[in-house]
Short mmCIF file of C-alpha atoms in Angstrom, two decimals:
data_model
loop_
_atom_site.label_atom_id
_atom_site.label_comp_id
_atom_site.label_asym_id
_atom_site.label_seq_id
_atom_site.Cartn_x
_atom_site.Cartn_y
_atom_site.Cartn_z
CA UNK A 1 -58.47 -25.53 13.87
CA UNK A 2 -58.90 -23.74 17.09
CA UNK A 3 -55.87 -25.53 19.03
CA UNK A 4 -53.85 -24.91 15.82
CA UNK A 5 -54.67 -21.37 16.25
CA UNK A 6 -54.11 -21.30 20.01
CA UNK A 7 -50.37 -22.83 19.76
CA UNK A 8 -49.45 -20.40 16.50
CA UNK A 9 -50.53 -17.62 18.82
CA UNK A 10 -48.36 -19.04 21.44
CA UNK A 11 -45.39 -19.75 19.30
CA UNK A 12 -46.65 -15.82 17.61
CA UNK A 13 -45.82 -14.49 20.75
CA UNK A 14 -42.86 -16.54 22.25
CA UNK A 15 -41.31 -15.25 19.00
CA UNK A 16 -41.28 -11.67 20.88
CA UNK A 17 -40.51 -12.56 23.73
CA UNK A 18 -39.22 -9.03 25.48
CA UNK A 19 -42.76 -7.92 24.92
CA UNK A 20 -44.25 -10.93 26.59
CA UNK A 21 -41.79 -10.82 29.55
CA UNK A 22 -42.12 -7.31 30.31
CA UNK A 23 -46.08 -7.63 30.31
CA UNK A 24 -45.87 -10.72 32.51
CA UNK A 25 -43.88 -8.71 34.97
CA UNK A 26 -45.83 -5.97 34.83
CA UNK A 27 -48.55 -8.04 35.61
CA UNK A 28 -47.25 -10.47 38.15
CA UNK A 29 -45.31 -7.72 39.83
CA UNK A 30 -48.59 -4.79 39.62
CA UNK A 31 -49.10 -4.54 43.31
CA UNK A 32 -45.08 -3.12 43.97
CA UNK A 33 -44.35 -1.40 40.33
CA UNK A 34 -46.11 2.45 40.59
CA UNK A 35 -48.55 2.98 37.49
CA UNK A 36 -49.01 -0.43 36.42
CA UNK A 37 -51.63 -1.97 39.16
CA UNK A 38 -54.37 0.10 37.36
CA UNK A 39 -54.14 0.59 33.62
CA UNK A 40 -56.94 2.60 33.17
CA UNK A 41 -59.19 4.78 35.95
CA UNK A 42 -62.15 6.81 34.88
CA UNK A 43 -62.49 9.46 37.58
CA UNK A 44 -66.32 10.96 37.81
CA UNK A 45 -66.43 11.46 33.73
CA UNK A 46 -69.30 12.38 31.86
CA UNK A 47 -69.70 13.29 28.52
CA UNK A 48 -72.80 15.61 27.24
CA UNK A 49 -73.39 16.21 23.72
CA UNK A 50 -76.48 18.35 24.36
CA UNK A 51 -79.56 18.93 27.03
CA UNK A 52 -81.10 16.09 25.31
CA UNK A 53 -77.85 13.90 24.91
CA UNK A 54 -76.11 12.48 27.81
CA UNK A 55 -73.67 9.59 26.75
CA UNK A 56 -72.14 8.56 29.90
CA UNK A 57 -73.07 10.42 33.32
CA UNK A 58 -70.34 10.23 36.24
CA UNK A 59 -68.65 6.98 34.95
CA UNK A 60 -65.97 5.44 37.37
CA UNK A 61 -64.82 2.51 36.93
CA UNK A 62 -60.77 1.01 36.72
CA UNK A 63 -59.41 -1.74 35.21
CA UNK A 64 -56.08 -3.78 36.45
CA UNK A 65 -53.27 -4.54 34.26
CA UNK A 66 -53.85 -8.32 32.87
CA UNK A 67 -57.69 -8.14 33.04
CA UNK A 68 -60.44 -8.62 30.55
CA UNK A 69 -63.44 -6.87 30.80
CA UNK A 70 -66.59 -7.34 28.61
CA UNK A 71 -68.95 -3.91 28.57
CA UNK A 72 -72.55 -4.92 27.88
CA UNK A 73 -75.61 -2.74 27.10
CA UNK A 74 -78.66 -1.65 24.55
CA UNK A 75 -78.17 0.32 21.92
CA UNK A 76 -77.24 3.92 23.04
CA UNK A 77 -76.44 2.72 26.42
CA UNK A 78 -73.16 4.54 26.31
CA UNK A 79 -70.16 1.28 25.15
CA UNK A 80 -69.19 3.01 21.90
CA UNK A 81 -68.39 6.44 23.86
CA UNK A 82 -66.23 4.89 27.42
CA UNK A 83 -64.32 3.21 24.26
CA UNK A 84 -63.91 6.37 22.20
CA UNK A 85 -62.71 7.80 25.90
CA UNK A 86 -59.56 5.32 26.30
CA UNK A 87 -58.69 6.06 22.33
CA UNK A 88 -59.09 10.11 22.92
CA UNK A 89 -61.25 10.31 20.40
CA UNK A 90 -63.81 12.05 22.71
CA UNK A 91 -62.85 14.16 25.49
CA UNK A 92 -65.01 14.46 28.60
CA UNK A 93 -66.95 17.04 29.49
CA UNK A 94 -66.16 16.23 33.08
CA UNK A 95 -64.08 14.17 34.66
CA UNK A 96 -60.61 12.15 33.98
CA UNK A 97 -59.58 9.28 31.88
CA UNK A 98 -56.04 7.65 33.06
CA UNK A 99 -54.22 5.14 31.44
CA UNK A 100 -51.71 4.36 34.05
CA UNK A 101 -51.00 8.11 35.48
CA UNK A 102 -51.43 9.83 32.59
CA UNK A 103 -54.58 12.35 31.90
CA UNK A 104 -54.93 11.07 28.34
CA UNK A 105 -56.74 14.11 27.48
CA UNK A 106 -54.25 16.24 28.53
CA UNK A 107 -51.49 14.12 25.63
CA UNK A 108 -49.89 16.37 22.98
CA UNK A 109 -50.36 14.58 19.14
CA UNK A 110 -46.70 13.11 19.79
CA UNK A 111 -47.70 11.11 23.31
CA UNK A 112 -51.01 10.26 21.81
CA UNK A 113 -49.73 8.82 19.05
CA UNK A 114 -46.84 7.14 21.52
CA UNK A 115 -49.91 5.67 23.48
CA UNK A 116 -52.39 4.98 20.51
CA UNK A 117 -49.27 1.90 19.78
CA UNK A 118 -49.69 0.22 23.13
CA UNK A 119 -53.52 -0.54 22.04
CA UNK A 120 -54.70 -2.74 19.80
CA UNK A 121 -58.19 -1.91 18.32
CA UNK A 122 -60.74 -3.98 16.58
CA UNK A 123 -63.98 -2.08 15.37
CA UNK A 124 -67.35 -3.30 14.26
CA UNK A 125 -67.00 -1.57 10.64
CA UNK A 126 -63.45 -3.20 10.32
CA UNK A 127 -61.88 0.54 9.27
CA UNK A 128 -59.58 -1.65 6.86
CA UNK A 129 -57.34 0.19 4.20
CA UNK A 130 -59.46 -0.99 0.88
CA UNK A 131 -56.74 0.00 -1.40
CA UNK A 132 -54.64 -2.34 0.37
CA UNK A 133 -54.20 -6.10 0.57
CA UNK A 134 -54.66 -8.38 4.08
CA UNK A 135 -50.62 -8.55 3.76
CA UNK A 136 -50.46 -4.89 3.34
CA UNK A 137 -53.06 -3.98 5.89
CA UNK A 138 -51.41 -5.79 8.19
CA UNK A 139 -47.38 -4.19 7.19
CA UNK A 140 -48.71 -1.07 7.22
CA UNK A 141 -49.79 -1.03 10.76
CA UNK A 142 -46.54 -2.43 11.46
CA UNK A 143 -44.59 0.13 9.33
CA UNK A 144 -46.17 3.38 11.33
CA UNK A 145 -45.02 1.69 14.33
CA UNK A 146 -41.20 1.72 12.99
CA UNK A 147 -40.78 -2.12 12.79
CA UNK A 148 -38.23 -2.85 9.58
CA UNK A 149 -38.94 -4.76 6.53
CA UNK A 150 -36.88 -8.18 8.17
CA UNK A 151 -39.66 -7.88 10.47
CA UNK A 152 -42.35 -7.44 8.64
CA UNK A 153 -41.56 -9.72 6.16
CA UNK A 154 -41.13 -12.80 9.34
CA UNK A 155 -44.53 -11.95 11.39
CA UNK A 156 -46.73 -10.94 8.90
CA UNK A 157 -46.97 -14.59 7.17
CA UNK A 158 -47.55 -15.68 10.98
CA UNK A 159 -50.32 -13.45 12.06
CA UNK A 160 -52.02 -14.58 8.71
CA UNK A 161 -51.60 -17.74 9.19
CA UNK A 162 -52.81 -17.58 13.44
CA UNK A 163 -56.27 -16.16 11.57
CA UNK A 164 -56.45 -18.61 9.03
CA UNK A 165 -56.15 -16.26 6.17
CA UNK A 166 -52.68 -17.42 4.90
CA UNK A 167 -54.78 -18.04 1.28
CA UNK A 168 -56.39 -13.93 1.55
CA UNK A 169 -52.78 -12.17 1.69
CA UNK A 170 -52.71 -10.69 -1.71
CA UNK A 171 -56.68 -10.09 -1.84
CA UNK A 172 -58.17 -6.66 -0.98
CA UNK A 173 -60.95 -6.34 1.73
CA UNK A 174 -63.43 -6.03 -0.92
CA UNK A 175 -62.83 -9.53 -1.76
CA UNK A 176 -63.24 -10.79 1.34
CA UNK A 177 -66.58 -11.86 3.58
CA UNK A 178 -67.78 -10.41 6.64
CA UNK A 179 -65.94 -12.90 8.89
CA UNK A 180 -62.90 -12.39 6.67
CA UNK A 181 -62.58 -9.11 7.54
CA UNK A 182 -63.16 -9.26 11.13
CA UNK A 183 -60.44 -11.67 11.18
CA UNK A 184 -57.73 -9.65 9.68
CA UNK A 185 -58.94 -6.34 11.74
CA UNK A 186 -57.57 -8.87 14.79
CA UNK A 187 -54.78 -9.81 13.06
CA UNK A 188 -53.95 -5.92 12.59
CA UNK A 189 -54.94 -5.35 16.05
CA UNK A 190 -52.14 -7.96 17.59
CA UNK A 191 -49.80 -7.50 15.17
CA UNK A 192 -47.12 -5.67 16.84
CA UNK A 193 -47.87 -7.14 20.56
CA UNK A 194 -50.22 -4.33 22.44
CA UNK A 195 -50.71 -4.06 26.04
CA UNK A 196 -54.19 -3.62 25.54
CA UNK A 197 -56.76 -5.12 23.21
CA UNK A 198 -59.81 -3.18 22.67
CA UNK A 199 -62.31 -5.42 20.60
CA UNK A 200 -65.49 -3.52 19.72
CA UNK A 201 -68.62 -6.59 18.93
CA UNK A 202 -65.20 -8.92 17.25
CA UNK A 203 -67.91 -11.72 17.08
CA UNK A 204 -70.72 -9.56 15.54
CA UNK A 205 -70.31 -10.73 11.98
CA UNK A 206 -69.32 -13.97 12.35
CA UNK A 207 -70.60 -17.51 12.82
CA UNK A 208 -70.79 -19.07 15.94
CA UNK A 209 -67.61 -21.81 15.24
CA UNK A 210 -65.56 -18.87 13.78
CA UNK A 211 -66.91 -16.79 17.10
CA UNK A 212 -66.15 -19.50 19.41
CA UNK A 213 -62.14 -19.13 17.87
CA UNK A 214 -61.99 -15.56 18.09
CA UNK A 215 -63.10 -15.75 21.37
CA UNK A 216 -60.56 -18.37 22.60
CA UNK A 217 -57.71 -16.42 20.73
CA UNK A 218 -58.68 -13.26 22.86
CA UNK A 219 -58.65 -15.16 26.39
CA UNK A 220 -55.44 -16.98 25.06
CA UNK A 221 -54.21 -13.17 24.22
CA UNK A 222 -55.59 -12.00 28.16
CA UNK A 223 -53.84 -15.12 29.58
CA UNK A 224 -50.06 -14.08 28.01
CA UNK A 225 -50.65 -10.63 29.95
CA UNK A 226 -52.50 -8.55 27.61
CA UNK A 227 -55.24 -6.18 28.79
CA UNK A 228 -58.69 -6.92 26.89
CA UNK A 229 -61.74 -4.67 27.04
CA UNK A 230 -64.22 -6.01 24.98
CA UNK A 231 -67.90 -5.30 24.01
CA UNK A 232 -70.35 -6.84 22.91
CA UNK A 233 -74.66 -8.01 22.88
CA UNK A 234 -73.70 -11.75 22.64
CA UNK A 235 -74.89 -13.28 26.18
CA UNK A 236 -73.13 -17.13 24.75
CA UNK A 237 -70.00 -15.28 24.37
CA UNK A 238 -69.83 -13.17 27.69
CA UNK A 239 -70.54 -16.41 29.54
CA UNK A 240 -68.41 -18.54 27.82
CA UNK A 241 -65.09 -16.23 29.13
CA UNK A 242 -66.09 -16.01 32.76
CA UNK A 243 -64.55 -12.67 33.77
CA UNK A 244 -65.73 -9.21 34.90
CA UNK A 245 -68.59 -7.35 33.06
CA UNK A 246 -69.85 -4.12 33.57
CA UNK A 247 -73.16 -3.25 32.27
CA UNK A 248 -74.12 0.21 31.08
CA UNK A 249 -77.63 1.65 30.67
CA UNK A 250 -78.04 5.81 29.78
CA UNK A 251 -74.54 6.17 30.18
CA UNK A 252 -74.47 5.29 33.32
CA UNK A 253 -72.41 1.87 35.08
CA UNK A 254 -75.40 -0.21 36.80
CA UNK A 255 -73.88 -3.48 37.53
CA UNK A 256 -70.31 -4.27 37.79
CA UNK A 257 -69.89 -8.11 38.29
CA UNK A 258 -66.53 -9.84 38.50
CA UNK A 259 -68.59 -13.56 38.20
CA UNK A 260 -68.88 -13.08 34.50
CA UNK A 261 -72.75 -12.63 34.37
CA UNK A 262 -74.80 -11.16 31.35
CA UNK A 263 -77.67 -9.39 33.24
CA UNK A 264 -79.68 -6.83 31.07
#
């Protein structure tokens, strides 16, 4: 199944291909095109609920167009929050959070909502529409972005099919397992071809075969040009991609290895 999966995604994407040319470029190109060496820069942030709640303390880190980056920490030790920081759900209490030269704190609802479509999320609690079907999940996403019901009705099928759901489209997330779900929340996340995939614990709920795939789809995702911050506690999955990882502990960044290394 996996290297079925691996050449849908391909064929997925070759399908669209302005998107993956103009990432590629972006990419190859990063060091001589302003604003798109460094995707995202956080610039001395910090974010304090209260005396007694610190989530992140004078954070700086950046990360390059085309890289994939797995954050790794306990409980508390400040993932959930750098992630709500790229999203804008949270604002800092001090510092900066660029995605390419843009303050993304400083976004009016329009440009957010502009920027919110170049990311692709995937959360630990799914946050799928339970009224809706996987097929419908997955069209409505693709519906607030303006794609038209040709389009739609052509990548939808495909995207199903990459996560092996093609037999879930008309069932509702209540129908579905834990590993079900997951899978369709990264079929919404890719869906209409992001320049950045944030996956919060993808693997968390499901086996380790399924987890191996999801996994393989993401590097395959990294390797067309697409950004990928992940997190996660799983030390097997961390190892098995082999790229940067930045550890976090009381909100603060204590290791920052580009060897791939799970050190907590």
């Amino acid at each position: 199944m996996l290297n079925n999966n691996i050449n849908l995604l391909v064929r997925f994407y070759s399908g669209l291909g302005g998107f993956i040319l103009s990432s590629c470029l972006k990419f190859l190109f990063s060091d001589i095109i302003d604003g798109y060496s460094i995707m995202i820069n956080f610039n001395n942030v910090s974010k304090v609920y209260s005396q007694d709640s610190v989530a992140l303390r004078d954070v700086n880190f950046s990360v390059s167009a085309g890289e994939f980056i797995s954050v790794v920490g306990h409980s508390g030790a400040g993932k959930s929050t750098l992630i709500k920081m790229v999203l804008a759900d949270e604002k800092p209490t001090e510092g900066t959070v660029f995605f390419e030269s843009v303050d993304i704190h400083k976004l009016g609802n329009k440009e957010l909502t502009k920027l919110r479509r170049r990311i692709g999320a995937v959360f630990q609690d799914f946050r799928l529409l339970p009224n809706k079907t996987a097929y419908e999940n997955i069209a409505f996403a693709m519906e607030a972005s303006g794609k038209t019901d040709e389009e739609i009705a052509s990548d939808v099928p495909h995207v199903l099919e990459l996560v092996d759901l093609t037999n879930r489209l008309s069932h509702f997330p209540h129908q579905m397992s834990g590993g079900e779900k997951q899978r369709l929340a990264i079929a919404r996340a890719i869906i209409n071809q992001p320049e950045l995939i944030i996956a919060d614990e993808p693997t968390g709920n499901l086996d380790p075969v399924n987890a191996f795939e999801v996994i393989q789809i993401l590097k395959k995702i990294n390797d067309l040009g697409t950004t990928v911050i992940l997190t996660t506690h799983n030390r097997g999955v961390v190892e098995s991609i082999g790229k940067r990882v930045i550890t976090m502990e009381k909100g603060k960044i204590i290791r920052d290895d580009k060897d791939g290394k799970y050190v907590i």
